[in-house]
PDB file of C-alpha atoms in Angstrom:
ATOM      1  CA  MET F   2      -0.319   0.146  -0.201  1.00  0.00           C
ATOM      2  CA  THR F   3       3.281   2.055   0.615  1.00  0.00           C
ATOM      3  CA  PHE F   4       3.916   1.996  -2.752  1.00  0.00           C
ATOM      4  CA  VAL F   5       0.473   2.460  -3.843  1.00  0.00           C
ATOM      5  CA  ILE F   6      -0.250   5.321  -2.210  1.00  0.00           C
ATOM      6  CA  MET F   7       3.012   7.236  -3.000  1.00  0.00           C
ATOM      7  CA  THR F   8       2.581   7.058  -7.300  1.00  0.00           C
ATOM      8  CA  GLY F   9      -0.573   9.337  -5.992  1.00  0.00           C
ATOM      9  CA  GLY F  10      -3.051   6.216  -5.951  1.00  0.00           C
ATOM     10  CA  ILE F  11      -4.726   3.977  -4.110  1.00  0.00           C
ATOM     11  CA  ASP F  12      -5.415   0.172  -3.861  1.00  0.00           C
ATOM     12  CA  LEU F  13      -8.917  -0.982  -2.217  1.00  0.00           C
ATOM     13  CA  SER F  14      -9.302  -4.174  -3.617  1.00  0.00           C
ATOM     14  CA  VAL F  15      -6.128  -5.780  -0.806  1.00  0.00           C
ATOM     15  CA  GLY F  16      -8.756  -7.009   1.959  1.00  0.00           C
ATOM     16  CA  GLY F  17     -10.316  -9.364  -0.907  1.00  0.00           C
ATOM     17  CA  ILE F  18      -8.190 -10.234  -2.546  1.00  0.00           C
ATOM     18  CA  ALA F  19      -6.210 -11.718   0.986  1.00  0.00           C
ATOM     19  CA  ALA F  20      -9.708 -13.280   1.483  1.00  0.00           C
ATOM     20  CA  LEU F  21      -9.613 -14.942  -1.919  1.00  0.00           C
ATOM     21  CA  ALA F  22      -6.090 -16.176  -1.544  1.00  0.00           C
ATOM     22  CA  SER F  23      -7.087 -17.578   2.348  1.00  0.00           C
ATOM     23  CA  VAL F  24      -9.586 -19.545   0.218  1.00  0.00           C
ATOM     24  CA  VAL F  25      -7.596 -20.732  -2.303  1.00  0.00           C
ATOM     25  CA  ALA F  26      -4.653 -21.732  -0.062  1.00  0.00           C
ATOM     26  CA  ALA F  27      -7.289 -23.696   2.284  1.00  0.00           C
ATOM     27  CA  LEU F  28      -8.335 -25.146  -1.017  1.00  0.00           C
ATOM     28  CA  THR F  29      -4.937 -26.926  -2.269  1.00  0.00           C
ATOM     29  CA  SER F  30      -3.569 -27.519   1.375  1.00  0.00           C
ATOM     30  CA  SER F  31      -3.763 -31.025   0.344  1.00  0.00           C
ATOM     31  CA  HIS F  32      -1.189 -30.873  -2.155  1.00  0.00           C
ATOM     32  CA  GLY F  33       1.165 -28.916   0.999  1.00  0.00           C
ATOM     33  CA  PHE F  34       1.879 -25.692   2.401  1.00  0.00           C
ATOM     34  CA  PHE F  35       4.220 -24.318  -0.333  1.00  0.00           C
ATOM     35  CA  TYR F  36       2.335 -25.758  -3.759  1.00  0.00           C
ATOM     36  CA  ALA F  37      -0.420 -23.468  -1.305  1.00  0.00           C
ATOM     37  CA  LEU F  38       1.640 -21.011  -0.459  1.00  0.00           C
ATOM     38  CA  PHE F  39       2.206 -20.229  -4.606  1.00  0.00           C
ATOM     39  CA  ALA F  40      -1.235 -20.935  -6.248  1.00  0.00           C
ATOM     40  CA  ALA F  41      -2.353 -17.731  -3.255  1.00  0.00           C
ATOM     41  CA  VAL F  42       0.364 -15.358  -4.432  1.00  0.00           C
ATOM     42  CA  ILE F  43      -0.539 -16.416  -7.800  1.00  0.00           C
ATOM     43  CA  ALA F  44      -4.203 -15.294  -7.466  1.00  0.00           C
ATOM     44  CA  GLY F  45      -3.279 -11.973  -5.749  1.00  0.00           C
ATOM     45  CA  THR F  46      -0.779 -11.244  -8.352  1.00  0.00           C
ATOM     46  CA  LEU F  47      -3.053 -11.836 -11.647  1.00  0.00           C
ATOM     47  CA  VAL F  48      -5.649  -9.203  -9.253  1.00  0.00           C
ATOM     48  CA  GLY F  49      -2.876  -7.312  -8.992  1.00  0.00           C
ATOM     49  CA  ILE F  50      -1.994  -7.346 -13.029  1.00  0.00           C
ATOM     50  CA  VAL F  51      -5.823  -6.411 -13.414  1.00  0.00           C
ATOM     51  CA  ASN F  52      -5.459  -3.627 -11.618  1.00  0.00           C
ATOM     52  CA  GLY F  53      -2.554  -2.471 -12.905  1.00  0.00           C
ATOM     53  CA  ILE F  54      -4.084  -2.441 -16.604  1.00  0.00           C
ATOM     54  CA  VAL F  55      -7.202  -0.798 -16.082  1.00  0.00           C
ATOM     55  CA  VAL F  56      -5.366   1.876 -13.901  1.00  0.00           C
ATOM     56  CA  ALA F  57      -1.767   2.566 -15.948  1.00  0.00           C
ATOM     57  CA  TRP F  58      -3.111   1.647 -19.616  1.00  0.00           C
ATOM     58  CA  MET F  59      -7.373   2.003 -19.627  1.00  0.00           C
ATOM     59  CA  ARG F  60      -6.170   5.234 -17.269  1.00  0.00           C
ATOM     60  CA  VAL F  61      -9.528   4.437 -14.944  1.00  0.00           C
ATOM     61  CA  PRO F  62      -9.103   5.956 -11.507  1.00  0.00           C
ATOM     62  CA  PRO F  63      -7.410   4.115  -8.923  1.00  0.00           C
ATOM     63  CA  PHE F  64     -10.213   4.210  -6.014  1.00  0.00           C
ATOM     64  CA  ILE F  65     -13.234   3.332  -8.691  1.00  0.00           C
ATOM     65  CA  ALA F  66     -10.651   0.452 -10.744  1.00  0.00           C
ATOM     66  CA  THR F  67      -9.980  -1.594  -7.174  1.00  0.00           C
ATOM     67  CA  LEU F  68     -13.306  -0.500  -5.757  1.00  0.00           C
ATOM     68  CA  ALA F  69     -14.541  -2.652  -8.377  1.00  0.00           C
ATOM     69  CA  THR F  70     -12.538  -4.954  -7.946  1.00  0.00           C
ATOM     70  CA  LEU F  71     -13.041  -5.421  -4.146  1.00  0.00           C
ATOM     71  CA  TYR F  72     -16.519  -7.140  -5.148  1.00  0.00           C
ATOM     72  CA  ILE F  73     -15.586  -9.067  -7.818  1.00  0.00           C
ATOM     73  CA  VAL F  74     -12.525 -11.491  -5.883  1.00  0.00           C
ATOM     74  CA  ARG F  75     -15.298 -11.176  -2.985  1.00  0.00           C
ATOM     75  CA  GLY F  76     -17.940 -13.127  -4.979  1.00  0.00           C
ATOM     76  CA  VAL F  77     -15.141 -15.117  -6.886  1.00  0.00           C
ATOM     77  CA  ALA F  78     -13.885 -16.173  -2.920  1.00  0.00           C
ATOM     78  CA  LEU F  79     -18.085 -16.867  -2.704  1.00  0.00           C
ATOM     79  CA  ARG F  80     -18.458 -19.198  -5.656  1.00  0.00           C
ATOM     80  CA  LEU F  81     -14.928 -20.900  -4.945  1.00  0.00           C
ATOM     81  CA  ILE F  82     -16.597 -22.415  -1.724  1.00  0.00           C
ATOM     82  CA  ASN F  83     -20.204 -22.235  -3.081  1.00  0.00           C
ATOM     83  CA  ASP F  84     -21.088 -19.430  -1.373  1.00  0.00           C
ATOM     84  CA  ALA F  85     -19.982 -20.943   1.782  1.00  0.00           C
ATOM     85  CA  ALA F  86     -18.809 -18.599   4.614  1.00  0.00           C
ATOM     86  CA  SER F  87     -15.411 -20.524   5.326  1.00  0.00           C
ATOM     87  CA  VAL F  88     -13.622 -23.721   4.351  1.00  0.00           C
ATOM     88  CA  ASN F  89     -10.568 -25.575   6.728  1.00  0.00           C
ATOM     89  CA  LEU F  90      -7.317 -26.856   5.686  1.00  0.00           C
ATOM     90  CA  ASP F  91      -6.169 -30.300   4.936  1.00  0.00           C
ATOM     91  CA  GLN F  92      -5.563 -31.384   8.159  1.00  0.00           C
ATOM     92  CA  LYS F  93      -3.351 -33.977   6.625  1.00  0.00           C
ATOM     93  CA  SER F  94      -1.195 -31.634   5.026  1.00  0.00           C
ATOM     94  CA  ASP F  95       1.918 -30.302   6.227  1.00  0.00           C
ATOM     95  CA  PHE F  96       0.513 -26.721   5.908  1.00  0.00           C
ATOM     96  CA  ILE F  97      -0.357 -27.658   9.569  1.00  0.00           C
ATOM     97  CA  THR F  98       2.567 -28.516  10.466  1.00  0.00           C
ATOM     98  CA  ILE F  99       4.456 -25.322   8.582  1.00  0.00           C
ATOM     99  CA  ALA F 100       2.255 -22.899   9.416  1.00  0.00           C
ATOM    100  CA  GLY F 101       2.135 -23.705  13.650  1.00  0.00           C
ATOM    101  CA  THR F 102       6.643 -23.759  12.995  1.00  0.00           C
ATOM    102  CA  THR F 103       7.934 -21.091  15.728  1.00  0.00           C
ATOM    103  CA  VAL F 104      11.632 -19.107  15.629  1.00  0.00           C
ATOM    104  CA  GLY F 105      13.892 -18.310  18.732  1.00  0.00           C
ATOM    105  CA  ASP F 106      13.046 -21.374  20.786  1.00  0.00           C
ATOM    106  CA  GLY F 107      15.962 -21.417  23.272  1.00  0.00           C
ATOM    107  CA  PHE F 108      16.581 -17.544  23.508  1.00  0.00           C
ATOM    108  CA  LEU F 109      12.736 -15.764  23.261  1.00  0.00           C
ATOM    109  CA  ASN F 110      10.571 -16.475  25.487  1.00  0.00           C
ATOM    110  CA  PRO F 111       7.742 -16.979  24.586  1.00  0.00           C
ATOM    111  CA  PRO F 112       9.255 -18.260  20.599  1.00  0.00           C
ATOM    112  CA  VAL F 113       7.354 -15.883  18.034  1.00  0.00           C
ATOM    113  CA  PRO F 114       5.739 -17.650  15.124  1.00  0.00           C
ATOM    114  CA  PHE F 115       7.621 -17.599  11.954  1.00  0.00           C
ATOM    115  CA  THR F 116       5.450 -15.530   9.859  1.00  0.00           C
ATOM    116  CA  ILE F 117       7.067 -11.973  12.692  1.00  0.00           C
ATOM    117  CA  PRO F 118      10.317 -12.609  10.806  1.00  0.00           C
ATOM    118  CA  LEU F 119       8.469 -13.187   6.859  1.00  0.00           C
ATOM    119  CA  LEU F 120       7.032 -10.022   7.557  1.00  0.00           C
ATOM    120  CA  LEU F 121      10.169  -8.075   8.424  1.00  0.00           C
ATOM    121  CA  VAL F 122      11.997  -9.128   5.593  1.00  0.00           C
ATOM    122  CA  ALA F 123       9.242  -8.449   4.099  1.00  0.00           C
ATOM    123  CA  PHE F 124       9.388  -4.457   5.342  1.00  0.00           C
ATOM    124  CA  LEU F 125      13.338  -5.494   4.713  1.00  0.00           C
ATOM    125  CA  ILE F 126      12.629  -5.396   0.997  1.00  0.00           C
ATOM    126  CA  GLY F 127      10.772  -2.635   0.828  1.00  0.00           C
ATOM    127  CA  ILE F 128      12.874  -0.568   2.161  1.00  0.00           C
ATOM    128  CA  LEU F 129      15.893  -1.364   0.330  1.00  0.00           C
ATOM    129  CA  VAL F 130      13.459  -1.080  -3.199  1.00  0.00           C
ATOM    130  CA  LEU F 131      12.468   2.362  -2.748  1.00  0.00           C
ATOM    131  CA  ARG F 132      15.916   3.639  -1.390  1.00  0.00           C
ATOM    132  CA  TYR F 133      18.140   1.730  -3.556  1.00  0.00           C
ATOM    133  CA  THR F 134      16.577   0.928  -6.286  1.00  0.00           C
ATOM    134  CA  ARG F 135      15.316   2.869 -10.051  1.00  0.00           C
ATOM    135  CA  PHE F 136      12.429   1.785  -9.446  1.00  0.00           C
ATOM    136  CA  GLY F 137      11.370   2.900  -6.355  1.00  0.00           C
ATOM    137  CA  ARG F 138      13.066   6.859  -7.646  1.00  0.00           C
ATOM    138  CA  TYR F 139      10.499   6.396 -10.225  1.00  0.00           C
ATOM    139  CA  VAL F 140       7.528   5.791  -7.697  1.00  0.00           C
ATOM    140  CA  LEU F 141       8.330   9.192  -5.924  1.00  0.00           C
ATOM    141  CA  ALA F 142       9.018  10.695  -8.963  1.00  0.00           C
ATOM    142  CA  ILE F 143       5.632  10.139 -10.212  1.00  0.00           C
ATOM    143  CA  GLY F 144       3.590  10.423  -7.151  1.00  0.00           C
ATOM    144  CA  GLY F 145       5.384  13.813  -6.794  1.00  0.00           C
ATOM    145  CA  ASN F 146       4.588  15.072 -10.676  1.00  0.00           C
ATOM    146  CA  PRO F 147       2.901  12.670 -12.906  1.00  0.00           C
ATOM    147  CA  GLU F 148       3.237  15.124 -16.335  1.00  0.00           C
ATOM    148  CA  ALA F 149       6.519  16.110 -15.577  1.00  0.00           C
ATOM    149  CA  ALA F 150       7.901  12.620 -14.725  1.00  0.00           C
ATOM    150  CA  GLN F 151       5.935  11.439 -18.434  1.00  0.00           C
ATOM    151  CA  LEU F 152       7.676  14.332 -20.077  1.00  0.00           C
ATOM    152  CA  MET F 153      11.108  13.198 -19.007  1.00  0.00           C
ATOM    153  CA  GLY F 154      10.735  10.256 -20.310  1.00  0.00           C
ATOM    154  CA  LEU F 155       9.866   7.427 -16.883  1.00  0.00           C
ATOM    155  CA  PRO F 156       8.678   5.042 -18.002  1.00  0.00           C
ATOM    156  CA  VAL F 157       4.907   5.706 -15.814  1.00  0.00           C
ATOM    157  CA  LYS F 158       2.351   3.285 -16.574  1.00  0.00           C
ATOM    158  CA  ARG F 159       5.020   0.262 -16.522  1.00  0.00           C
ATOM    159  CA  THR F 160       5.689   1.642 -12.992  1.00  0.00           C
ATOM    160  CA  LEU F 161       2.118   1.762 -11.949  1.00  0.00           C
ATOM    161  CA  PHE F 162       1.322  -1.915 -13.841  1.00  0.00           C
ATOM    162  CA  TRP F 163       4.457  -3.045 -11.450  1.00  0.00           C
ATOM    163  CA  VAL F 164       3.177  -1.526  -8.097  1.00  0.00           C
ATOM    164  CA  TYR F 165      -0.650  -3.096  -8.770  1.00  0.00           C
ATOM    165  CA  THR F 166       1.146  -6.257  -8.935  1.00  0.00           C
ATOM    166  CA  LEU F 167       3.179  -5.949  -6.521  1.00  0.00           C
ATOM    167  CA  SER F 168       0.170  -4.660  -3.947  1.00  0.00           C
ATOM    168  CA  GLY F 169      -1.706  -7.789  -5.261  1.00  0.00           C
ATOM    169  CA  ALA F 170       0.877 -10.218  -4.919  1.00  0.00           C
ATOM    170  CA  LEU F 171       1.233  -9.078  -1.016  1.00  0.00           C
ATOM    171  CA  ALA F 172      -1.800  -8.998   0.071  1.00  0.00           C
ATOM    172  CA  GLY F 173      -1.895 -12.478  -1.925  1.00  0.00           C
ATOM    173  CA  LEU F 174       0.713 -13.411   0.916  1.00  0.00           C
ATOM    174  CA  VAL F 175      -1.666 -11.753   3.565  1.00  0.00           C
ATOM    175  CA  GLY F 176      -3.843 -14.145   2.494  1.00  0.00           C
ATOM    176  CA  VAL F 177      -1.809 -17.153   3.358  1.00  0.00           C
ATOM    177  CA  LEU F 178      -1.138 -15.464   6.806  1.00  0.00           C
ATOM    178  CA  LEU F 179      -4.802 -15.594   7.386  1.00  0.00           C
ATOM    179  CA  ALA F 180      -5.344 -18.931   6.041  1.00  0.00           C
ATOM    180  CA  ILE F 181      -2.680 -19.550   9.206  1.00  0.00           C
ATOM    181  CA  ASN F 182      -4.672 -17.992  11.945  1.00  0.00           C
ATOM    182  CA  LEU F 183      -7.998 -18.640  10.966  1.00  0.00           C
ATOM    183  CA  ASN F 184      -6.683 -22.807   9.742  1.00  0.00           C
ATOM    184  CA  GLY F 185      -9.363 -21.608   6.988  1.00  0.00           C
ATOM    185  CA  GLY F 186      -9.925 -19.547   4.338  1.00  0.00           C
ATOM    186  CA  SER F 187     -12.575 -16.910   4.897  1.00  0.00           C
ATOM    187  CA  ALA F 188     -14.305 -14.989   1.982  1.00  0.00           C
ATOM    188  CA  THR F 189     -16.195 -12.776   4.031  1.00  0.00           C
ATOM    189  CA  GLU F 190     -12.443 -11.780   6.446  1.00  0.00           C
ATOM    190  CA  GLY F 191     -10.648  -8.458   5.272  1.00  0.00           C
ATOM    191  CA  ASN F 192     -13.802  -6.270   5.550  1.00  0.00           C
ATOM    192  CA  GLY F 193     -12.202  -2.711   6.091  1.00  0.00           C
ATOM    193  CA  TRP F 194      -8.470  -3.729   6.205  1.00  0.00           C
ATOM    194  CA  GLU F 195      -7.936  -1.594   3.383  1.00  0.00           C
ATOM    195  CA  LEU F 196      -9.009   0.854   5.039  1.00  0.00           C
ATOM    196  CA  ILE F 197      -6.393  -0.244   8.051  1.00  0.00           C
ATOM    197  CA  ALA F 198      -3.310  -0.234   5.624  1.00  0.00           C
ATOM    198  CA  ILE F 199      -4.219   3.669   4.459  1.00  0.00           C
ATOM    199  CA  ALA F 200      -4.345   4.600   7.905  1.00  0.00           C
ATOM    200  CA  ALA F 201      -0.836   2.851   9.057  1.00  0.00           C
ATOM    201  CA  VAL F 202       0.728   3.930   5.575  1.00  0.00           C
ATOM    202  CA  VAL F 203      -0.706   7.329   5.836  1.00  0.00           C
ATOM    203  CA  VAL F 204      -0.062   7.419  10.231  1.00  0.00           C
ATOM    204  CA  GLY F 205       3.631   6.990   8.659  1.00  0.00           C
ATOM    205  CA  GLY F 206       4.492   9.877   6.848  1.00  0.00           C
ATOM    206  CA  THR F 207       3.235   8.573   3.783  1.00  0.00           C
ATOM    207  CA  LEU F 208       1.682  11.512   1.904  1.00  0.00           C
ATOM    208  CA  LEU F 209      -1.829  10.700   0.752  1.00  0.00           C
ATOM    209  CA  THR F 210      -0.839  13.108  -2.426  1.00  0.00           C
ATOM    210  CA  GLY F 211       1.999  11.240  -3.355  1.00  0.00           C
ATOM    211  CA  GLY F 212       5.407  11.592  -3.408  1.00  0.00           C
ATOM    212  CA  VAL F 213       7.035  11.705  -0.057  1.00  0.00           C
ATOM    213  CA  GLY F 214       6.715   8.976   1.973  1.00  0.00           C
ATOM    214  CA  SER F 215       8.986   5.610   3.308  1.00  0.00           C
ATOM    215  CA  VAL F 216       8.416   1.929   4.554  1.00  0.00           C
ATOM    216  CA  PHE F 217       9.954   2.495   7.546  1.00  0.00           C
ATOM    217  CA  GLY F 218       7.663   4.725   8.249  1.00  0.00           C
ATOM    218  CA  THR F 219       5.194   2.584   7.097  1.00  0.00           C
ATOM    219  CA  LEU F 220       6.509  -0.312   9.370  1.00  0.00           C
ATOM    220  CA  VAL F 221       6.456   2.886  12.424  1.00  0.00           C
ATOM    221  CA  GLY F 222       2.888   3.312  11.820  1.00  0.00           C
ATOM    222  CA  VAL F 223       1.795  -0.392  11.679  1.00  0.00           C
ATOM    223  CA  LEU F 224       3.273  -0.206  14.593  1.00  0.00           C
ATOM    224  CA  LEU F 225       1.522   2.812  16.290  1.00  0.00           C
ATOM    225  CA  LEU F 226      -1.139   1.623  15.365  1.00  0.00           C
ATOM    226  CA  GLY F 227      -1.335  -1.917  17.101  1.00  0.00           C
ATOM    227  CA  THR F 228      -0.270  -0.634  20.191  1.00  0.00           C
ATOM    228  CA  ILE F 229      -3.064   1.819  20.229  1.00  0.00           C
ATOM    229  CA  VAL F 230      -5.191  -0.911  19.246  1.00  0.00           C
ATOM    230  CA  GLU F 231      -3.721  -3.477  22.092  1.00  0.00           C
ATOM    231  CA  ILE F 232      -3.800  -0.495  24.786  1.00  0.00           C
ATOM    232  CA  LEU F 233      -7.598  -0.341  23.540  1.00  0.00           C
ATOM    233  CA  GLN F 234      -7.980  -4.329  24.223  1.00  0.00           C
ATOM    234  CA  LEU F 235      -6.232  -4.419  27.712  1.00  0.00           C
ATOM    235  CA  GLU F 236      -8.547  -1.505  28.828  1.00  0.00           C
ATOM    236  CA  ASN F 237     -11.808  -3.775  27.541  1.00  0.00           C
ATOM    237  CA  ASN F 238     -10.341  -6.341  29.700  1.00  0.00           C
ATOM    238  CA  TYR F 239      -9.111  -4.622  33.428  1.00  0.00           C
ATOM    239  CA  THR F 240     -12.516  -3.084  32.675  1.00  0.00           C
ATOM    240  CA  LEU F 241     -14.617  -6.558  32.486  1.00  0.00           C
ATOM    241  CA  ASP F 242     -12.447  -7.890  35.094  1.00  0.00           C
ATOM    242  CA  HIS F 243     -12.866  -4.749  37.933  1.00  0.00           C
ATOM    243  CA  GLY F 244     -16.490  -4.001  36.805  1.00  0.00           C
ATOM    244  CA  GLY F 245     -16.359  -1.085  35.511  1.00  0.00           C
ATOM    245  CA  GLY F 246     -18.817   1.245  33.434  1.00  0.00           C
ATOM    246  CA  LEU F 247     -16.897   2.330  30.416  1.00  0.00           C
ATOM    247  CA  TYR F 248     -16.381  -0.449  27.788  1.00  0.00           C
ATOM    248  CA  LEU F 249     -14.484   0.573  24.614  1.00  0.00           C
ATOM    249  CA  ASN F 250     -16.133  -1.477  22.382  1.00  0.00           C
ATOM    250  CA  SER F 251     -14.823  -2.335  18.472  1.00  0.00           C
ATOM    251  CA  PHE F 252     -17.201   0.189  17.801  1.00  0.00           C
ATOM    252  CA  TRP F 253     -15.275   2.913  20.003  1.00  0.00           C
ATOM    253  CA  GLN F 254     -12.115   1.616  18.904  1.00  0.00           C
ATOM    254  CA  ASN F 255     -12.604   2.212  15.161  1.00  0.00           C
ATOM    255  CA  VAL F 256     -13.804   5.486  16.400  1.00  0.00           C
ATOM    256  CA  ILE F 257     -10.736   6.319  18.090  1.00  0.00           C
ATOM    257  CA  ARG F 258      -8.609   4.933  15.083  1.00  0.00           C
ATOM    258  CA  GLY F 259     -10.603   6.793  12.763  1.00  0.00           C
ATOM    259  CA  ILE F 260      -9.884  10.150  15.053  1.00  0.00           C
ATOM    260  CA  PHE F 261      -6.381   9.960  15.538  1.00  0.00           C
ATOM    261  CA  LEU F 262      -6.233   9.338  11.314  1.00  0.00           C
ATOM    262  CA  LEU F 263      -7.999  12.268  11.062  1.00  0.00           C
ATOM    263  CA  ILE F 264      -5.578  14.354  13.508  1.00  0.00           C
ATOM    264  CA  VAL F 265      -2.641  12.900  11.116  1.00  0.00           C
ATOM    265  CA  VAL F 266      -4.355  13.498   8.240  1.00  0.00           C
ATOM    266  CA  LEU F 267      -4.859  17.314   9.713  1.00  0.00           C
ATOM    267  CA  LEU F 268      -1.423  18.049  10.413  1.00  0.00           C
ATOM    268  CA  GLN F 269       0.160  16.529   6.743  1.00  0.00           C
ATOM    269  CA  SER F 270      -2.319  19.489   4.825  1.00  0.00           C
ATOM    270  CA  ARG F 271      -1.313  21.937   7.035  1.00  0.00           C
ATOM    271  CA  LEU F 272       2.904  20.950   6.583  1.00  0.00           C
ATOM    272  CA  GLN F 273       1.711  20.935   3.048  1.00  0.00           C
ATOM    273  CA  GLN F 274       0.814  24.609   3.027  1.00  0.00           C
ATOM    274  CA  LYS F 275       3.304  25.872   4.758  1.00  0.00           C
ATOM    275  CA  ARG F 276       5.774  24.840   1.882  1.00  0.00           C
ATOM    276  CA  ALA F 277       3.707  25.835  -0.472  1.00  0.00           C
ATOM    277  CA  ARG F 278       3.628  29.463   1.023  1.00  0.00           C
ATOM    278  CA  GLN F 279       7.701  29.171   1.669  1.00  0.00           C
ATOM    279  CA  ARG F 280       8.242  28.051  -2.171  1.00  0.00           C
ATOM    280  CA  THR F 281       5.931  30.950  -3.102  1.00  0.00           C
TER     281      THR F 281
END
């Protein structure tokens, strides 16, 4: 999502892609973990390719293109499991064994799931790509001024295509993690995940207008939002255990997330206005 927003675009389909990928992973889990992983990522990549073609070459606004894709992939996910809500993993497959693997046994207490290092590696690769590759510079240039990037001869359409393809592929990977957590695939999960992802990116300092941002900032945004949610959850548990009168259910948690995001966006807007005045 960071790369998408840095180009000045948006991807509303990632929650649906994750749900579809979780269903694909569950349906193919009988063939083994890596087969299911490959199938789920390919499913996400194909959806990302469609988004990239529609946005880059057909010039459909990203909001409309990815919103349409969101509904399509959720419908496909439901059709794959005959309109059922979920499908279980094959319990005889090595998917269950590998999914339960942990790292840090012996020096971490408790050891962490192997998915945590996997996600950190993904962030590290994103940081290196943005900072040290031509592709990363193209992304920032296109987000800063797409017309100027086009006049400079930068491959604007091709870069946009790969950005949305990457977003789909990583959402497919998230679908595998979702299948691990649920012990199956669900066509109804992932509702609102795209908004949480956008919030984390914006909180991490990436401008919604594009051209400015960092993957490391997004990691900070993810951890910050996660910390806020965890604090709210602890407050909920404390209230329930001690019979308090204030109970922060999921509704109020979403309200607080939204208020926090609004504050960050307003601060970004003020900062942009200040920079514009300084330039003039």
